[in-house]
Amino acid sequence: KIGLVATHGVEETEISIPRKWFEARGATCHLVSPNHIEYAAAFGIQFPEVAKTHVLAVQFTQNSGWIPIDARIEEITVEDYDAIYVPGGTWNPDQLRSNPAVLAFLQKFQATGKPLGAICHGSQVFLSAKITKSRNATGYWAIMEDMANAGANVLDKPVVVDGNVITSRFIYDIPQFVEAIVAQLN
């Protein structure tokens, strides 16, 4: 059972392609998202009703549709999943890395020794959770300097495995990334 941790602005291909590959190898995948937040009317931010039960996926900068949420990060435990995966996207990583419930869950999950993966800008969430500090890791090229500044030993490779922490650069690295997670599950 694999939890895909994401919220609005997640890169659709970083959800759909790994999900298909994981499911083809016998996994059950759940989209896990933080609780929906409504802003005060004074902010002028309105969400459509579907935003309460789905996350808005994007392909690069274009909306690509709504993906149903299977579980809330505030309601799950580390025992519920065999692996966790954090995809990137436009504003998904920023929302996740500023959410205390997400960071606390990722830290607890990493401590279990079970596979914990991030791809592309998803590695930024690991920075805020202090998961890549003093570890070998990778991420999208534009964040490699940020990763190094946060204490990671950054490697420009399709996938980097350091213990149970598995990171990858971008969508073309998905085959190696998925296989690294599956290898630890097996």
Coordinates of N, CA, C and O in Angstrom, one line a residue, residues 28-167:
T28 N -1.5 -1.1 -4.1 CA -2.7 -0.2 -4.0 C -2.2 1.1 -3.6 O -1.4 1.3 -2.7
C29 N -2.6 2.1 -4.4 CA -2.2 3.5 -4.2 C -3.3 4.4 -3.7 O -4.4 4.3 -4.2
H30 N -3.0 5.2 -2.7 CA -4.0 6.2 -2.2 C -3.4 7.6 -2.4 O -2.2 7.8 -2.1
L31 N -4.2 8.5 -2.8 CA -3.8 9.9 -2.8 C -4.1 10.5 -1.4 O -5.3 10.4 -1.0
V32 N -3.1 10.9 -0.7 CA -3.2 11.4 0.6 C -2.9 12.9 0.6 O -1.9 13.4 0.1
S33 N -3.9 13.7 1.1 CA -3.8 15.1 1.1 C -4.1 15.8 2.4 O -4.8 15.2 3.2
P34 N -3.5 16.9 2.7 CA -3.9 17.6 4.0 C -5.3 18.1 3.9 O -6.0 18.1 2.8
N35 N -5.9 18.3 5.1 CA -7.3 18.8 5.2 C -7.4 20.1 4.3 O -6.5 20.9 4.2
H36 N -8.6 20.2 3.8 CA -8.9 21.4 3.0 C -9.1 22.6 3.9 O -9.6 22.5 5.0
I37 N -8.5 23.7 3.4 CA -8.6 25.0 4.2 C -9.4 26.0 3.4 O -9.2 26.3 2.3
E38 N -10.4 26.6 4.1 CA -11.2 27.7 3.5 C -10.6 29.0 4.0 O -10.3 29.1 5.2
Y39 N -10.5 29.9 3.2 CA -10.0 31.2 3.6 C -11.2 32.2 3.9 O -12.2 32.0 3.3
A40 N -10.9 33.2 4.7 CA -11.9 34.2 5.0 C -12.4 34.9 3.8 O -11.5 35.1 2.9
A41 N -13.6 35.2 3.7 CA -14.2 35.9 2.5 C -13.4 37.2 2.1 O -13.3 37.5 1.0
A42 N -12.8 37.8 3.1 CA -12.1 39.1 2.9 C -10.9 38.9 2.0 O -10.4 39.8 1.4
F43 N -10.4 37.7 2.0 CA -9.2 37.4 1.1 C -9.6 37.3 -0.3 O -8.7 37.3 -1.2
G44 N -10.8 37.1 -0.6 CA -11.3 37.0 -2.0 C -10.9 35.7 -2.7 O -10.9 35.6 -3.9
I45 N -10.6 34.7 -1.9 CA -10.2 33.4 -2.5 C -11.4 32.4 -2.3 O -11.8 32.1 -1.2
Q46 N -11.8 31.9 -3.4 CA -13.0 31.0 -3.4 C -12.5 29.7 -4.1 O -11.9 29.7 -5.2
F47 N -12.9 28.6 -3.5 CA -12.6 27.3 -4.0 C -13.9 26.7 -4.6 O -14.9 26.8 -3.9
P48 N -13.8 26.0 -5.7 CA -15.0 25.2 -6.1 C -15.3 24.1 -5.1 O -14.4 23.7 -4.4
E49 N -16.5 23.6 -5.1 CA -16.9 22.6 -4.1 C -16.0 21.3 -4.3 O -15.7 20.7 -3.3
V50 N -15.6 21.0 -5.5 CA -14.8 19.8 -5.8 C -13.4 19.9 -5.0 O -12.8 18.8 -4.7
A51 N -13.0 21.1 -4.7 CA -11.7 21.2 -4.0 C -11.7 20.6 -2.6 O -10.6 20.4 -2.0
K52 N -12.9 20.3 -2.1 CA -12.9 19.7 -0.7 C -12.7 18.2 -0.8 O -12.3 17.6 0.2
T53 N -12.8 17.6 -1.9 CA -12.6 16.1 -2.0 C -11.6 15.7 -3.1 O -11.4 14.5 -3.2
H54 N -11.1 16.6 -3.8 CA -10.1 16.3 -4.9 C -9.0 17.3 -4.9 O -9.1 18.4 -4.3
V55 N -7.8 17.0 -5.5 CA -6.8 18.0 -5.7 C -6.7 18.3 -7.1 O -7.0 17.5 -8.0
L56 N -6.4 19.6 -7.4 CA -6.3 20.1 -8.8 C -4.9 19.7 -9.3 O -3.9 20.2 -8.7
A57 N -4.8 18.9 -10.3 CA -3.5 18.5 -10.9 C -3.2 19.5 -12.1 O -4.1 20.1 -12.7
V58 N -1.9 19.6 -12.4 CA -1.5 20.5 -13.5 C -0.5 19.7 -14.4 O 0.1 18.7 -13.9
Q59 N -0.4 20.1 -15.6 CA 0.6 19.6 -16.5 C 1.4 20.9 -16.8 O 0.9 21.7 -17.6
F60 N 2.6 21.0 -16.2 CA 3.4 22.2 -16.3 C 2.7 23.3 -15.7 O 2.6 23.4 -14.5
T61 N 2.1 24.2 -16.5 CA 1.3 25.3 -15.9 C -0.1 25.3 -16.2 O -0.9 26.3 -15.8
Q62 N -0.6 24.3 -16.9 CA -2.0 24.2 -17.3 C -2.8 23.2 -16.4 O -2.3 22.2 -16.0
N63 N -4.0 23.6 -16.0 CA -4.8 22.7 -15.2 C -5.1 21.5 -16.0 O -5.4 21.6 -17.2
S64 N -5.0 20.3 -15.4 CA -5.3 19.1 -16.1 C -6.4 18.2 -15.5 O -6.7 17.1 -16.1
G65 N -7.0 18.7 -14.5 CA -8.2 17.9 -13.9 C -8.0 17.7 -12.4 O -7.1 18.1 -11.8
W66 N -9.1 17.1 -11.9 CA -9.2 16.9 -10.5 C -9.0 15.4 -10.2 O -9.5 14.5 -10.8
I67 N -8.2 15.1 -9.2 CA -7.9 13.8 -8.7 C -8.5 13.5 -7.4 O -8.3 14.3 -6.4
P68 N -9.3 12.5 -7.2 CA -10.0 12.3 -5.9 C -9.0 12.0 -4.8 O -8.0 11.2 -5.0
I69 N -9.3 12.5 -3.6 CA -8.5 12.3 -2.4 C -9.0 11.0 -1.7 O -10.2 10.8 -1.5
D70 N -8.1 10.1 -1.4 CA -8.4 8.8 -0.7 C -8.3 8.9 0.8 O -9.0 8.2 1.5
A71 N -7.4 9.8 1.3 CA -7.2 9.8 2.7 C -6.6 11.2 3.1 O -6.0 11.9 2.2
R72 N -6.8 11.6 4.3 CA -6.2 12.9 4.8 C -5.0 12.6 5.7 O -5.0 11.7 6.5
I73 N -4.0 13.4 5.5 CA -2.7 13.2 6.2 C -2.9 13.3 7.7 O -2.3 12.6 8.5
E74 N -3.9 14.1 8.1 CA -4.1 14.3 9.6 C -4.8 13.0 10.2 O -4.9 12.9 11.4
E75 N -5.3 12.1 9.3 CA -6.1 11.0 9.8 C -5.4 9.6 9.7 O -5.9 8.6 10.1
I76 N -4.2 9.6 9.0 CA -3.5 8.4 8.7 C -2.4 8.2 9.7 O -2.0 9.1 10.4
T77 N -1.9 7.0 9.8 CA -0.7 6.7 10.6 C 0.4 6.0 9.7 O 0.1 5.6 8.6
V78 N 1.6 6.0 10.2 CA 2.7 5.4 9.5 C 2.4 3.9 9.2 O 2.9 3.3 8.3
E79 N 1.6 3.3 10.1 CA 1.3 1.9 9.9 C 0.4 1.6 8.7 O 0.3 0.5 8.3
D80 N -0.3 2.6 8.3 CA -1.3 2.4 7.2 C -0.6 2.2 5.8 O -1.3 1.7 4.9
Y81 N 0.7 2.5 5.7 CA 1.3 2.4 4.3 C 2.7 1.7 4.4 O 3.4 1.8 5.4
D82 N 3.0 1.0 3.3 CA 4.3 0.4 3.2 C 5.3 1.3 2.5 O 6.5 1.0 2.6
A83 N 4.9 2.3 1.8 CA 5.8 3.3 1.2 C 5.0 4.6 1.1 O 3.8 4.6 1.0
I84 N 5.8 5.7 1.0 CA 5.2 7.0 0.8 C 6.0 7.7 -0.3 O 7.2 7.5 -0.4
Y85 N 5.3 8.4 -1.2 CA 5.9 9.1 -2.3 C 5.3 10.5 -2.4 O 4.1 10.7 -2.3
V86 N 6.2 11.5 -2.5 CA 5.9 12.9 -2.7 C 6.2 13.4 -4.1 O 7.4 13.5 -4.4
P87 N 5.2 13.6 -4.9 CA 5.5 14.2 -6.3 C 5.7 15.7 -6.2 O 5.5 16.3 -5.2
G88 N 6.2 16.3 -7.3 CA 6.4 17.7 -7.4 C 5.2 18.4 -8.0 O 4.0 18.0 -7.8
G89 N 5.5 19.5 -8.7 CA 4.4 20.3 -9.3 C 4.6 21.7 -9.1 O 5.7 22.1 -8.7
T90 N 3.7 22.5 -9.5 CA 3.8 24.0 -9.5 C 3.8 24.5 -8.0 O 4.7 25.0 -7.5
W91 N 2.6 24.4 -7.4 CA 2.5 25.0 -6.0 C 2.3 23.8 -5.0 O 2.3 24.1 -3.8
N92 N 2.2 22.6 -5.4 CA 2.1 21.5 -4.5 C 3.2 21.4 -3.5 O 2.9 21.4 -2.3
P93 N 4.5 21.5 -3.9 CA 5.5 21.4 -2.9 C 5.5 22.5 -1.8 O 5.7 22.3 -0.6
D94 N 5.2 23.7 -2.3 CA 5.1 24.9 -1.4 C 4.0 24.7 -0.3 O 4.2 25.0 0.8
Q95 N 2.9 24.2 -0.8 CA 1.8 24.0 0.2 C 2.1 22.9 1.2 O 1.9 23.0 2.4
L96 N 2.8 21.8 0.7 CA 3.1 20.6 1.6 C 4.2 21.0 2.5 O 4.1 20.7 3.7
R97 N 5.2 21.7 2.1 CA 6.4 22.0 3.0 C 6.1 23.0 4.0 O 6.8 23.2 5.0
S98 N 4.9 23.7 3.9 CA 4.6 24.7 4.9 C 3.5 24.1 5.9 O 2.9 24.8 6.7
N99 N 3.2 22.8 5.7 CA 2.1 22.2 6.5 C 2.7 21.4 7.6 O 3.3 20.3 7.3
P100 N 2.5 21.7 8.9 CA 3.2 21.0 10.0 C 2.7 19.5 10.0 O 3.5 18.7 10.4
A101 N 1.5 19.2 9.7 CA 1.0 17.8 9.7 C 1.8 17.0 8.7 O 2.1 15.8 8.9
V102 N 2.0 17.5 7.5 CA 2.7 16.8 6.5 C 4.2 16.6 6.9 O 4.7 15.4 6.8
L103 N 4.8 17.6 7.4 CA 6.2 17.5 7.8 C 6.4 16.4 9.0 O 7.3 15.6 8.9
A104 N 5.5 16.5 9.9 CA 5.5 15.6 11.1 C 5.3 14.1 10.6 O 6.0 13.2 11.0
F105 N 4.3 14.0 9.7 CA 4.1 12.6 9.2 C 5.3 12.1 8.4 O 5.7 10.9 8.6
L106 N 5.9 12.9 7.6 CA 7.1 12.4 6.8 C 8.2 12.1 7.7 O 8.9 11.1 7.5
Q107 N 8.4 12.8 8.7 CA 9.5 12.5 9.7 C 9.3 11.2 10.4 O 10.2 10.4 10.5
K108 N 8.0 11.0 10.8 CA 7.7 9.7 11.5 C 7.8 8.6 10.5 O 8.3 7.5 10.9
F109 N 7.4 8.8 9.3 CA 7.4 7.7 8.3 C 8.9 7.3 8.0 O 9.3 6.2 7.9
Q110 N 9.8 8.3 7.8 CA 11.2 8.1 7.6 C 11.8 7.2 8.7 O 12.6 6.3 8.4
A111 N 11.4 7.5 9.9 CA 12.0 6.8 11.0 C 11.6 5.3 11.0 O 12.2 4.5 11.7
T112 N 10.5 4.9 10.3 CA 10.1 3.5 10.3 C 11.1 2.6 9.5 O 11.1 1.4 9.6
G113 N 11.9 3.3 8.6 CA 12.7 2.5 7.7 C 12.0 2.0 6.4 O 12.7 1.5 5.5
K114 N 10.7 2.3 6.3 CA 10.0 1.9 5.1 C 10.4 3.0 4.0 O 10.7 4.1 4.3
P115 N 10.3 2.6 2.7 CA 10.6 3.5 1.6 C 9.8 4.8 1.6 O 8.6 4.8 1.7
L116 N 10.6 5.9 1.4 CA 10.1 7.2 1.4 C 10.7 7.9 0.2 O 11.9 8.1 0.2
G117 N 9.9 8.2 -0.8 CA 10.4 8.8 -2.1 C 9.8 10.2 -2.4 O 8.7 10.5 -2.0
A118 N 10.7 10.9 -3.1 CA 10.2 12.2 -3.7 C 10.9 12.4 -5.0 O 12.0 12.0 -5.3
I119 N 10.1 13.0 -5.9 CA 10.6 13.2 -7.3 C 10.4 14.7 -7.6 O 9.5 15.4 -7.1
C120 N 11.4 15.2 -8.4 CA 11.3 16.6 -8.9 C 11.3 17.6 -7.8 O 12.1 17.5 -6.9
H121 N 10.3 18.5 -7.8 CA 10.2 19.5 -6.7 C 9.7 18.9 -5.4 O 9.7 19.6 -4.4
G122 N 9.3 17.7 -5.4 CA 8.9 17.0 -4.2 C 10.0 16.9 -3.2 O 9.8 16.9 -2.0
S123 N 11.2 16.9 -3.7 CA 12.4 16.9 -2.8 C 12.4 18.1 -1.9 O 13.0 18.1 -0.8
Q124 N 11.8 19.2 -2.3 CA 11.8 20.4 -1.5 C 11.0 20.2 -0.2 O 11.3 20.7 0.9
V125 N 10.0 19.3 -0.2 CA 9.2 19.0 1.0 C 10.2 18.2 2.0 O 10.1 18.5 3.2
F126 N 11.0 17.4 1.4 CA 12.0 16.7 2.3 C 13.0 17.6 2.9 O 13.4 17.4 4.1
L127 N 13.3 18.7 2.2 CA 14.2 19.7 2.8 C 13.6 20.3 4.1 O 14.2 20.4 5.1
S128 N 12.3 20.7 4.0 CA 11.6 21.3 5.1 C 11.4 20.3 6.2 O 11.3 20.7 7.4
A129 N 11.3 19.0 5.9 CA 11.1 18.0 6.9 C 12.5 17.5 7.5 O 12.5 16.6 8.3
K130 N 13.5 18.1 7.0 CA 14.9 17.8 7.4 C 15.3 16.3 7.1 O 16.1 15.7 7.8
I131 N 14.7 15.7 6.1 CA 14.9 14.3 5.7 C 16.2 14.1 4.9 O 16.8 13.1 5.0
T132 N 16.5 15.1 4.1 CA 17.7 15.0 3.2 C 19.0 15.5 3.8 O 20.0 15.4 3.2
K133 N 18.9 16.1 5.0 CA 20.1 16.7 5.6 C 21.1 15.6 5.9 O 20.8 14.6 6.4
S134 N 22.4 15.8 5.4 CA 23.5 14.9 5.6 C 23.2 13.6 4.8 O 23.8 12.5 5.1
R135 N 22.4 13.6 3.8 CA 22.1 12.4 3.0 C 22.5 12.7 1.5 O 22.4 13.8 1.1
N136 N 22.7 11.6 0.8 CA 22.8 11.7 -0.7 C 21.4 11.8 -1.2 O 20.5 11.1 -0.7
A137 N 21.2 12.7 -2.1 CA 19.8 13.0 -2.6 C 19.9 13.7 -4.0 O 21.0 14.2 -4.4
T138 N 18.8 13.8 -4.6 CA 18.7 14.5 -5.9 C 17.3 15.2 -5.9 O 16.4 14.8 -5.1
G139 N 17.1 16.0 -6.9 CA 15.8 16.6 -7.2 C 15.9 17.3 -8.5 O 16.9 17.2 -9.2
Y140 N 14.9 18.1 -8.8 CA 15.0 18.9 -10.1 C 16.2 19.8 -10.1 O 16.5 20.3 -9.0
W141 N 16.8 20.0 -11.2 CA 18.0 20.8 -11.3 C 17.9 22.1 -10.7 O 18.9 22.6 -10.0
A142 N 16.8 22.8 -10.8 CA 16.7 24.2 -10.3 C 16.7 24.2 -8.8 O 16.9 25.3 -8.2
I143 N 16.5 23.1 -8.1 CA 16.5 23.1 -6.6 C 17.7 22.4 -6.0 O 17.9 22.4 -4.8
M144 N 18.6 22.0 -6.9 CA 19.8 21.3 -6.4 C 20.7 22.2 -5.5 O 21.2 21.7 -4.5
E145 N 20.8 23.4 -5.8 CA 21.6 24.4 -5.0 C 20.9 24.5 -3.6 O 21.5 24.5 -2.6
D146 N 19.5 24.6 -3.6 CA 18.8 24.7 -2.4 C 19.0 23.5 -1.5 O 19.2 23.5 -0.3
M147 N 19.0 22.3 -2.2 CA 19.2 21.1 -1.5 C 20.6 21.0 -0.8 O 20.7 20.7 0.3
A148 N 21.6 21.5 -1.6 CA 23.0 21.5 -1.0 C 23.0 22.5 0.1 O 23.7 22.2 1.2
N149 N 22.4 23.6 0.0 CA 22.4 24.6 1.1 C 21.7 24.1 2.3 O 22.0 24.6 3.4
A150 N 20.8 23.2 2.1 CA 20.1 22.6 3.3 C 20.8 21.4 3.9 O 20.3 20.7 4.7
G151 N 22.0 21.1 3.3 CA 22.8 20.0 3.9 C 22.8 18.7 3.2 O 23.4 17.7 3.7
A152 N 22.1 18.6 2.1 CA 22.1 17.3 1.3 C 23.4 17.2 0.5 O 24.0 18.2 0.0
N153 N 23.9 16.0 0.3 CA 25.0 15.8 -0.7 C 24.3 15.5 -2.0 O 23.8 14.4 -2.2
V154 N 24.2 16.5 -2.9 CA 23.4 16.4 -4.1 C 24.2 15.7 -5.2 O 25.3 16.0 -5.5
L155 N 23.5 14.7 -5.8 CA 24.0 13.9 -6.9 C 23.1 14.1 -8.1 O 21.9 14.0 -8.0
D156 N 23.7 14.4 -9.3 CA 22.9 14.6 -10.5 C 22.7 13.2 -11.2 O 23.4 12.9 -12.1
K157 N 21.8 12.4 -10.6 CA 21.6 11.0 -11.1 C 20.0 10.8 -11.2 O 19.3 11.5 -10.5
P158 N 19.6 9.9 -12.1 CA 18.2 9.7 -12.2 C 17.5 9.3 -10.9 O 16.4 9.7 -10.7
V159 N 18.1 8.5 -10.1 CA 17.6 8.1 -8.8 C 18.7 8.0 -7.8 O 19.8 7.5 -8.1
V160 N 18.5 8.5 -6.6 CA 19.5 8.3 -5.5 C 18.8 7.7 -4.3 O 17.8 8.1 -3.9
V161 N 19.4 6.6 -3.9 CA 18.9 5.8 -2.7 C 19.9 6.0 -1.6 O 21.1 5.7 -1.7
D162 N 19.4 6.5 -0.5 CA 20.2 6.7 0.7 C 19.4 6.1 1.9 O 18.5 6.7 2.4
G163 N 19.7 4.8 2.2 CA 18.8 4.1 3.2 C 17.4 4.0 2.6 O 17.3 3.5 1.5
N164 N 16.5 4.4 3.4 CA 15.1 4.3 2.9 C 14.6 5.6 2.2 O 13.4 5.6 1.7
V165 N 15.5 6.6 2.0 CA 15.1 7.8 1.3 C 15.5 7.7 -0.1 O 16.7 7.5 -0.4
I166 N 14.5 7.8 -1.0 CA 14.7 7.7 -2.4 C 14.3 8.9 -3.1 O 13.1 9.4 -3.0
T167 N 15.2 9.6 -3.9 CA 14.9 10.8 -4.6 C 15.2 10.7 -6.1 O 16.0 9.9 -6.5

